[in-house]
PDB file of C-alpha atoms in Angstrom:
ATOM      1  CA  MET W   1     101.639 109.123 116.296  1.00 72.00           C
ATOM      2  CA  ARG W   2      99.835 107.860 113.217  1.00 78.00           C
ATOM      3  CA  ASN W   3     102.085 109.910 110.931  1.00 77.00           C
ATOM      4  CA  LEU W   4     105.223 108.681 112.698  1.00 75.00           C
ATOM      5  CA  LEU W   5     104.167 105.060 112.361  1.00 80.00           C
ATOM      6  CA  TRP W   6     103.242 105.560 108.716  1.00 83.00           C
ATOM      7  CA  LYS W   7     106.639 107.090 108.029  1.00 77.00           C
ATOM      8  CA  GLU W   8     108.513 104.195 109.645  1.00 75.00           C
ATOM      9  CA  PHE W   9     106.512 101.498 107.870  1.00 81.00           C
ATOM     10  CA  LEU W  10     106.732 103.310 104.536  1.00 82.00           C
ATOM     11  CA  ILE W  11     110.520 103.646 104.762  1.00 76.00           C
ATOM     12  CA  GLU W  12     110.902  99.966 105.589  1.00 75.00           C
ATOM     13  CA  TRP W  13     108.488  98.958 102.811  1.00 81.00           C
ATOM     14  CA  ARG W  14     110.631 100.838 100.302  1.00 79.00           C
ATOM     15  CA  SER W  15     114.042  99.776 101.585  1.00 76.00           C
ATOM     16  CA  LYS W  16     113.291  96.368 103.158  1.00 78.00           C
ATOM     17  CA  GLN W  17     116.564  96.565 105.054  1.00 79.00           C
ATOM     18  CA  ILE W  18     115.597  95.738 108.613  1.00 81.00           C
ATOM     19  CA  VAL W  19     113.245  92.776 108.155  1.00 83.00           C
ATOM     20  CA  ILE W  20     115.332  91.073 105.472  1.00 86.00           C
ATOM     21  CA  SER W  21     118.588  91.450 107.405  1.00 85.00           C
ATOM     22  CA  MET W  22     117.033  90.022 110.577  1.00 87.00           C
ATOM     23  CA  PHE W  23     115.397  87.168 108.675  1.00 87.00           C
ATOM     24  CA  VAL W  24     118.585  86.217 106.803  1.00 88.00           C
ATOM     25  CA  PHE W  25     120.596  86.261 110.026  1.00 89.00           C
ATOM     26  CA  GLY W  26     117.989  84.187 111.850  1.00 87.00           C
ATOM     27  CA  LEU W  27     117.735  81.626 109.070  1.00 88.00           C
ATOM     28  CA  SER W  28     121.515  81.286 108.631  1.00 90.00           C
ATOM     29  CA  SER W  29     122.011  80.899 112.395  1.00 87.00           C
ATOM     30  CA  THR W  30     119.298  78.243 112.459  1.00 86.00           C
ATOM     31  CA  VAL W  31     121.028  76.283 109.712  1.00 87.00           C
ATOM     32  CA  ILE W  32     124.363  76.503 111.547  1.00 86.00           C
ATOM     33  CA  PHE W  33     122.865  75.220 114.812  1.00 82.00           C
ATOM     34  CA  ALA W  34     120.975  72.454 113.000  1.00 80.00           C
ATOM     35  CA  LEU W  35     124.091  71.219 111.221  1.00 81.00           C
ATOM     36  CA  ALA W  36     126.291  71.504 114.310  1.00 78.00           C
ATOM     37  CA  PHE W  37     123.999  69.424 116.552  1.00 74.00           C
ATOM     38  CA  GLN W  38     122.406  67.040 114.063  1.00 70.00           C
ATOM     39  CA  SER W  39     124.290  64.078 115.555  1.00 63.00           C
ATOM     40  CA  SER W  40     122.579  64.427 118.935  1.00 66.00           C
ATOM     41  CA  SER W  41     118.835  65.024 119.100  1.00 67.00           C
ATOM     42  CA  GLN W  42     118.933  65.165 122.908  1.00 71.00           C
ATOM     43  CA  LEU W  43     121.322  68.117 122.859  1.00 71.00           C
ATOM     44  CA  VAL W  44     119.144  69.873 120.301  1.00 75.00           C
ATOM     45  CA  HIS W  45     115.993  69.524 122.396  1.00 76.00           C
ATOM     46  CA  LYS W  46     117.839  70.609 125.532  1.00 80.00           C
ATOM     47  CA  PHE W  47     119.461  73.714 124.106  1.00 84.00           C
ATOM     48  CA  ALA W  48     116.872  74.708 121.475  1.00 86.00           C
ATOM     49  CA  PRO W  49     115.190  77.391 123.661  1.00 89.00           C
ATOM     50  CA  GLY W  50     118.537  79.036 124.324  1.00 89.00           C
ATOM     51  CA  PHE W  51     119.472  78.891 120.636  1.00 89.00           C
ATOM     52  CA  LEU W  52     116.167  80.478 119.697  1.00 91.00           C
ATOM     53  CA  TRP W  53     116.526  83.456 121.994  1.00 92.00           C
ATOM     54  CA  ILE W  54     120.179  83.995 121.119  1.00 92.00           C
ATOM     55  CA  ILE W  55     119.074  84.247 117.490  1.00 91.00           C
ATOM     56  CA  ILE W  56     116.257  86.654 118.396  1.00 92.00           C
ATOM     57  CA  LEU W  57     118.593  88.814 120.497  1.00 92.00           C
ATOM     58  CA  PHE W  58     121.245  89.081 117.807  1.00 90.00           C
ATOM     59  CA  SER W  59     118.625  89.654 115.108  1.00 88.00           C
ATOM     60  CA  SER W  60     117.099  92.494 117.106  1.00 88.00           C
ATOM     61  CA  THR W  61     120.557  94.069 117.405  1.00 87.00           C
ATOM     62  CA  LEU W  62     120.795  94.232 113.618  1.00 84.00           C
ATOM     63  CA  GLY W  63     117.466  96.031 113.487  1.00 82.00           C
ATOM     64  CA  LEU W  64     118.384  98.431 116.283  1.00 82.00           C
ATOM     65  CA  ASN W  65     121.561  99.441 114.466  1.00 79.00           C
ATOM     66  CA  ARG W  66     119.406 100.581 111.541  1.00 75.00           C
ATOM     67  CA  LEU W  67     116.633 102.053 113.683  1.00 75.00           C
ATOM     68  CA  PHE W  68     117.783 105.682 113.708  1.00 72.00           C
ATOM     69  CA  SER W  69     119.946 105.447 110.599  1.00 69.00           C
ATOM     70  CA  TYR W  70     117.937 107.898 108.479  1.00 65.00           C
ATOM     71  CA  GLU W  71     117.714 110.475 111.258  1.00 66.00           C
ATOM     72  CA  ARG W  72     121.476 110.161 111.741  1.00 66.00           C
ATOM     73  CA  ASP W  73     122.476 110.176 108.063  1.00 61.00           C
ATOM     74  CA  PHE W  74     120.236 113.096 107.068  1.00 57.00           C
ATOM     75  CA  GLU W  75     120.443 115.017 110.377  1.00 59.00           C
ATOM     76  CA  GLY W  76     116.729 114.505 110.830  1.00 60.00           C
ATOM     77  CA  CYS W  77     117.096 114.401 114.594  1.00 58.00           C
ATOM     78  CA  PHE W  78     117.446 118.201 114.664  1.00 53.00           C
ATOM     79  CA  SER W  79     113.866 118.544 113.395  1.00 59.00           C
ATOM     80  CA  TRP W  80     112.686 116.847 116.596  1.00 57.00           C
ATOM     81  CA  ILE W  81     113.845 119.844 118.621  1.00 57.00           C
ATOM     82  CA  SER W  82     111.593 122.328 116.806  1.00 60.00           C
ATOM     83  CA  ALA W  83     108.735 119.941 116.044  1.00 62.00           C
ATOM     84  CA  PRO W  84     105.503 120.784 117.946  1.00 64.00           C
ATOM     85  CA  THR W  85     104.959 117.236 119.173  1.00 68.00           C
ATOM     86  CA  ASP W  86     105.588 115.076 122.185  1.00 72.00           C
ATOM     87  CA  ARG W  87     109.040 113.598 121.632  1.00 73.00           C
ATOM     88  CA  GLY W  88     108.086 110.579 123.657  1.00 75.00           C
ATOM     89  CA  LEU W  89     105.816 109.620 120.776  1.00 82.00           C
ATOM     90  CA  ILE W  90     108.901 109.318 118.588  1.00 81.00           C
ATOM     91  CA  TYR W  91     110.274 106.709 120.962  1.00 84.00           C
ATOM     92  CA  LEU W  92     106.956 104.849 121.061  1.00 87.00           C
ATOM     93  CA  SER W  93     106.753 104.831 117.267  1.00 85.00           C
ATOM     94  CA  LYS W  94     110.239 103.325 117.116  1.00 86.00           C
ATOM     95  CA  VAL W  95     109.268 100.678 119.671  1.00 89.00           C
ATOM     96  CA  VAL W  96     106.083  99.725 117.824  1.00 90.00           C
ATOM     97  CA  THR W  97     107.715  99.522 114.406  1.00 89.00           C
ATOM     98  CA  SER W  98     110.793  97.666 115.697  1.00 88.00           C
ATOM     99  CA  PHE W  99     108.548  95.212 117.497  1.00 91.00           C
ATOM    100  CA  CYS W 100     106.520  94.610 114.325  1.00 90.00           C
ATOM    101  CA  PHE W 101     109.658  94.135 112.220  1.00 89.00           C
ATOM    102  CA  LEU W 102     111.121  91.688 114.736  1.00 90.00           C
ATOM    103  CA  MET W 103     107.898  89.694 114.959  1.00 91.00           C
ATOM    104  CA  ILE W 104     107.671  89.499 111.159  1.00 90.00           C
ATOM    105  CA  SER W 105     111.221  88.174 110.902  1.00 89.00           C
ATOM    106  CA  GLU W 106     110.517  85.699 113.718  1.00 89.00           C
ATOM    107  CA  PHE W 107     107.422  84.473 111.900  1.00 89.00           C
ATOM    108  CA  PHE W 108     109.536  83.540 108.885  1.00 89.00           C
ATOM    109  CA  PHE W 109     112.504  81.881 110.588  1.00 86.00           C
ATOM    110  CA  ILE W 110     110.842  80.123 113.545  1.00 88.00           C
ATOM    111  CA  LEU W 111     109.166  77.539 111.314  1.00 87.00           C
ATOM    112  CA  PRO W 112     112.505  76.529 109.719  1.00 88.00           C
ATOM    113  CA  PHE W 113     113.976  76.545 113.239  1.00 87.00           C
ATOM    114  CA  VAL W 114     111.401  74.023 114.452  1.00 86.00           C
ATOM    115  CA  VAL W 115     111.690  71.856 111.343  1.00 85.00           C
ATOM    116  CA  LEU W 116     115.482  71.820 110.999  1.00 84.00           C
ATOM    117  CA  LEU W 117     116.103  71.162 114.688  1.00 82.00           C
ATOM    118  CA  GLY W 118     113.441  68.456 114.773  1.00 80.00           C
ATOM    119  CA  ILE W 119     111.443  70.004 117.608  1.00 81.00           C
ATOM    120  CA  SER W 120     108.092  68.370 118.297  1.00 79.00           C
ATOM    121  CA  ILE W 121     105.168  70.748 117.802  1.00 80.00           C
ATOM    122  CA  GLN W 122     103.134  69.086 120.550  1.00 82.00           C
ATOM    123  CA  PHE W 123     103.179  72.216 122.694  1.00 84.00           C
ATOM    124  CA  SER W 124     100.873  75.160 123.340  1.00 86.00           C
ATOM    125  CA  ILE W 125     101.101  77.582 120.403  1.00 88.00           C
ATOM    126  CA  PRO W 126      99.225  80.416 122.228  1.00 91.00           C
ATOM    127  CA  GLN W 127     101.593  80.218 125.205  1.00 91.00           C
ATOM    128  CA  PHE W 128     104.581  80.202 122.878  1.00 92.00           C
ATOM    129  CA  PHE W 129     103.199  83.257 121.089  1.00 93.00           C
ATOM    130  CA  ILE W 130     102.756  85.096 124.408  1.00 93.00           C
ATOM    131  CA  VAL W 131     106.382  84.407 125.315  1.00 94.00           C
ATOM    132  CA  LEU W 132     107.524  85.665 121.912  1.00 93.00           C
ATOM    133  CA  VAL W 133     105.494  88.867 122.292  1.00 94.00           C
ATOM    134  CA  LEU W 134     106.655  89.641 125.831  1.00 93.00           C
ATOM    135  CA  GLY W 135     110.282  88.686 125.233  1.00 93.00           C
ATOM    136  CA  SER W 136     110.571  90.529 121.928  1.00 92.00           C
ATOM    137  CA  GLY W 137     108.742  93.556 123.320  1.00 92.00           C
ATOM    138  CA  ALA W 138     111.038  93.752 126.344  1.00 93.00           C
ATOM    139  CA  ILE W 139     114.169  93.496 124.178  1.00 93.00           C
ATOM    140  CA  VAL W 140     112.892  96.151 121.777  1.00 92.00           C
ATOM    141  CA  SER W 141     111.835  98.594 124.510  1.00 91.00           C
ATOM    142  CA  VAL W 142     115.308  98.454 126.057  1.00 91.00           C
ATOM    143  CA  GLY W 143     117.035  98.508 122.683  1.00 88.00           C
ATOM    144  CA  CYS W 144     115.165 101.554 121.366  1.00 87.00           C
ATOM    145  CA  LEU W 145     116.158 103.537 124.445  1.00 86.00           C
ATOM    146  CA  ILE W 146     119.814 102.559 124.018  1.00 87.00           C
ATOM    147  CA  SER W 147     119.685 103.252 120.285  1.00 82.00           C
ATOM    148  CA  GLY W 148     118.395 106.752 121.003  1.00 79.00           C
ATOM    149  CA  LEU W 149     121.069 107.377 123.615  1.00 80.00           C
ATOM    150  CA  THR W 150     123.861 106.379 121.224  1.00 78.00           C
ATOM    151  CA  LEU W 151     122.410 108.196 118.212  1.00 73.00           C
ATOM    152  CA  ARG W 152     125.231 110.741 117.829  1.00 69.00           C
ATOM    153  CA  SER W 153     128.057 108.519 118.999  1.00 71.00           C
ATOM    154  CA  GLN W 154     130.801 107.525 116.570  1.00 73.00           C
ATOM    155  CA  LEU W 155     130.959 104.106 118.237  1.00 74.00           C
ATOM    156  CA  ARG W 156     127.221 103.533 118.005  1.00 72.00           C
ATOM    157  CA  ASP W 157     127.443 100.119 116.329  1.00 74.00           C
ATOM    158  CA  MET W 158     129.678  98.884 119.140  1.00 81.00           C
ATOM    159  CA  LEU W 159     127.869 100.575 122.027  1.00 83.00           C
ATOM    160  CA  ILE W 160     124.423  99.166 121.247  1.00 83.00           C
ATOM    161  CA  PRO W 161     125.305  95.484 121.861  1.00 85.00           C
ATOM    162  CA  ILE W 162     127.677  96.365 124.723  1.00 88.00           C
ATOM    163  CA  LEU W 163     124.902  98.215 126.570  1.00 87.00           C
ATOM    164  CA  LEU W 164     122.000  96.067 125.410  1.00 88.00           C
ATOM    165  CA  PHE W 165     123.172  92.565 126.262  1.00 90.00           C
ATOM    166  CA  PRO W 166     123.733  93.089 130.020  1.00 90.00           C
ATOM    167  CA  LEU W 167     120.422  94.924 130.419  1.00 91.00           C
ATOM    168  CA  VAL W 168     118.321  92.305 128.646  1.00 92.00           C
ATOM    169  CA  THR W 169     120.033  89.293 130.213  1.00 93.00           C
ATOM    170  CA  PRO W 170     117.126  88.775 132.683  1.00 93.00           C
ATOM    171  CA  VAL W 171     114.698  88.965 129.756  1.00 94.00           C
ATOM    172  CA  VAL W 172     116.609  86.385 127.718  1.00 94.00           C
ATOM    173  CA  ILE W 173     116.869  84.075 130.729  1.00 94.00           C
ATOM    174  CA  SER W 174     113.148  84.413 131.439  1.00 94.00           C
ATOM    175  CA  ALA W 175     112.218  83.842 127.798  1.00 94.00           C
ATOM    176  CA  THR W 176     114.520  80.818 127.550  1.00 93.00           C
ATOM    177  CA  LYS W 177     113.101  79.258 130.707  1.00 93.00           C
ATOM    178  CA  SER W 178     109.521  79.907 129.584  1.00 93.00           C
ATOM    179  CA  THR W 179     110.187  78.417 126.151  1.00 92.00           C
ATOM    180  CA  MET W 180     111.823  75.360 127.712  1.00 90.00           C
ATOM    181  CA  TYR W 181     108.801  74.737 129.940  1.00 91.00           C
ATOM    182  CA  ILE W 182     106.455  75.208 126.989  1.00 91.00           C
ATOM    183  CA  PHE W 183     108.378  72.630 124.939  1.00 87.00           C
ATOM    184  CA  GLU W 184     108.109  70.286 127.938  1.00 86.00           C
ATOM    185  CA  ASN W 185     104.328  70.935 128.162  1.00 86.00           C
ATOM    186  CA  ARG W 186     104.461  72.012 131.775  1.00 88.00           C
ATOM    187  CA  PRO W 187     101.441  73.847 133.239  1.00 88.00           C
ATOM    188  CA  ILE W 188     101.682  77.615 133.056  1.00 87.00           C
ATOM    189  CA  ASN W 189     101.168  78.026 136.811  1.00 87.00           C
ATOM    190  CA  GLN W 190     104.588  76.430 137.359  1.00 85.00           C
ATOM    191  CA  TRP W 191     106.501  79.088 135.379  1.00 88.00           C
ATOM    192  CA  ASN W 192     104.253  82.151 135.047  1.00 89.00           C
ATOM    193  CA  TYR W 193     106.644  84.221 137.185  1.00 91.00           C
ATOM    194  CA  TRP W 194     109.036  84.254 134.211  1.00 92.00           C
ATOM    195  CA  LEU W 195     106.276  85.907 132.210  1.00 92.00           C
ATOM    196  CA  LEU W 196     105.919  88.554 134.918  1.00 93.00           C
ATOM    197  CA  ILE W 197     109.632  89.370 134.676  1.00 92.00           C
ATOM    198  CA  MET W 198     109.389  89.938 130.909  1.00 93.00           C
ATOM    199  CA  PHE W 199     106.198  91.968 131.281  1.00 94.00           C
ATOM    200  CA  THR W 200     107.841  94.128 133.962  1.00 93.00           C
ATOM    201  CA  PHE W 201     110.823  94.887 131.741  1.00 92.00           C
ATOM    202  CA  PHE W 202     108.502  95.655 128.839  1.00 92.00           C
ATOM    203  CA  MET W 203     106.419  98.149 130.830  1.00 92.00           C
ATOM    204  CA  VAL W 204     109.194  99.741 132.905  1.00 91.00           C
ATOM    205  CA  TYR W 205     111.567 100.425 130.032  1.00 90.00           C
ATOM    206  CA  GLY W 206     108.701 101.412 127.759  1.00 89.00           C
ATOM    207  CA  LEU W 207     107.503 104.068 130.209  1.00 90.00           C
ATOM    208  CA  LEU W 208     111.058 105.074 131.085  1.00 89.00           C
ATOM    209  CA  GLY W 209     111.923 105.595 127.440  1.00 85.00           C
ATOM    210  CA  TYR W 210     108.781 107.619 126.852  1.00 86.00           C
ATOM    211  CA  LEU W 211     109.573 109.910 129.780  1.00 86.00           C
ATOM    212  CA  LEU W 212     113.312 110.286 129.084  1.00 82.00           C
ATOM    213  CA  PHE W 213     113.317 110.596 125.317  1.00 78.00           C
ATOM    214  CA  ASP W 214     112.484 114.293 125.528  1.00 75.00           C
ATOM    215  CA  TYR W 215     115.718 114.930 127.476  1.00 76.00           C
ATOM    216  CA  ILE W 216     117.675 112.587 125.189  1.00 72.00           C
ATOM    217  CA  VAL W 217     116.660 114.633 122.139  1.00 64.00           C
ATOM    218  CA  GLU W 218     117.648 117.911 123.801  1.00 65.00           C
ATOM    219  CA  GLU W 219     121.063 116.560 124.795  1.00 61.00           C
TER     220      GLU W 219
END
């Protein structure tokens, strides 16, 4: 597992394709939303949580499209068949690295998002961070499984968003609702069930991907 993680981080450190592409998309989308709704601060505050998670969802799709690109381009996936290792660890390494890349890109474009949209920072930062972790982790765990399933498909770039968006719709709704309540400074006991939904998706799809990735590789 350590070697797999080191390989993924080293490749990204040398290429810088995933993080930069997600950051640029997130920042450009933020600027578009800020300019489109600058005439009405009430609309911005009302729809800001939805804008944020739409940006995160689309940014994660860019990263998922590049997730298995080297294995696909250099036929590296065939080495998984003969490798004396648990293939589920390959899936977990992809989840961990994709999650880290997404969180790094979020760290860089969320501050401009808050500033440009004029969102008040009088809310709980730890609660907001928890929502980001659970929501991003749930999206990535589902997305890595779909990315592995579509690895050899010629329509991979189209299939990933087509399959991903319906599956993560409950996650995006839960994350949007949680973020809205955090911006409104509501007590966590009034909306903690949304956190449970995101946590459930994170754990279920994470375990499901770990168990099924062995059969996905063989197929």
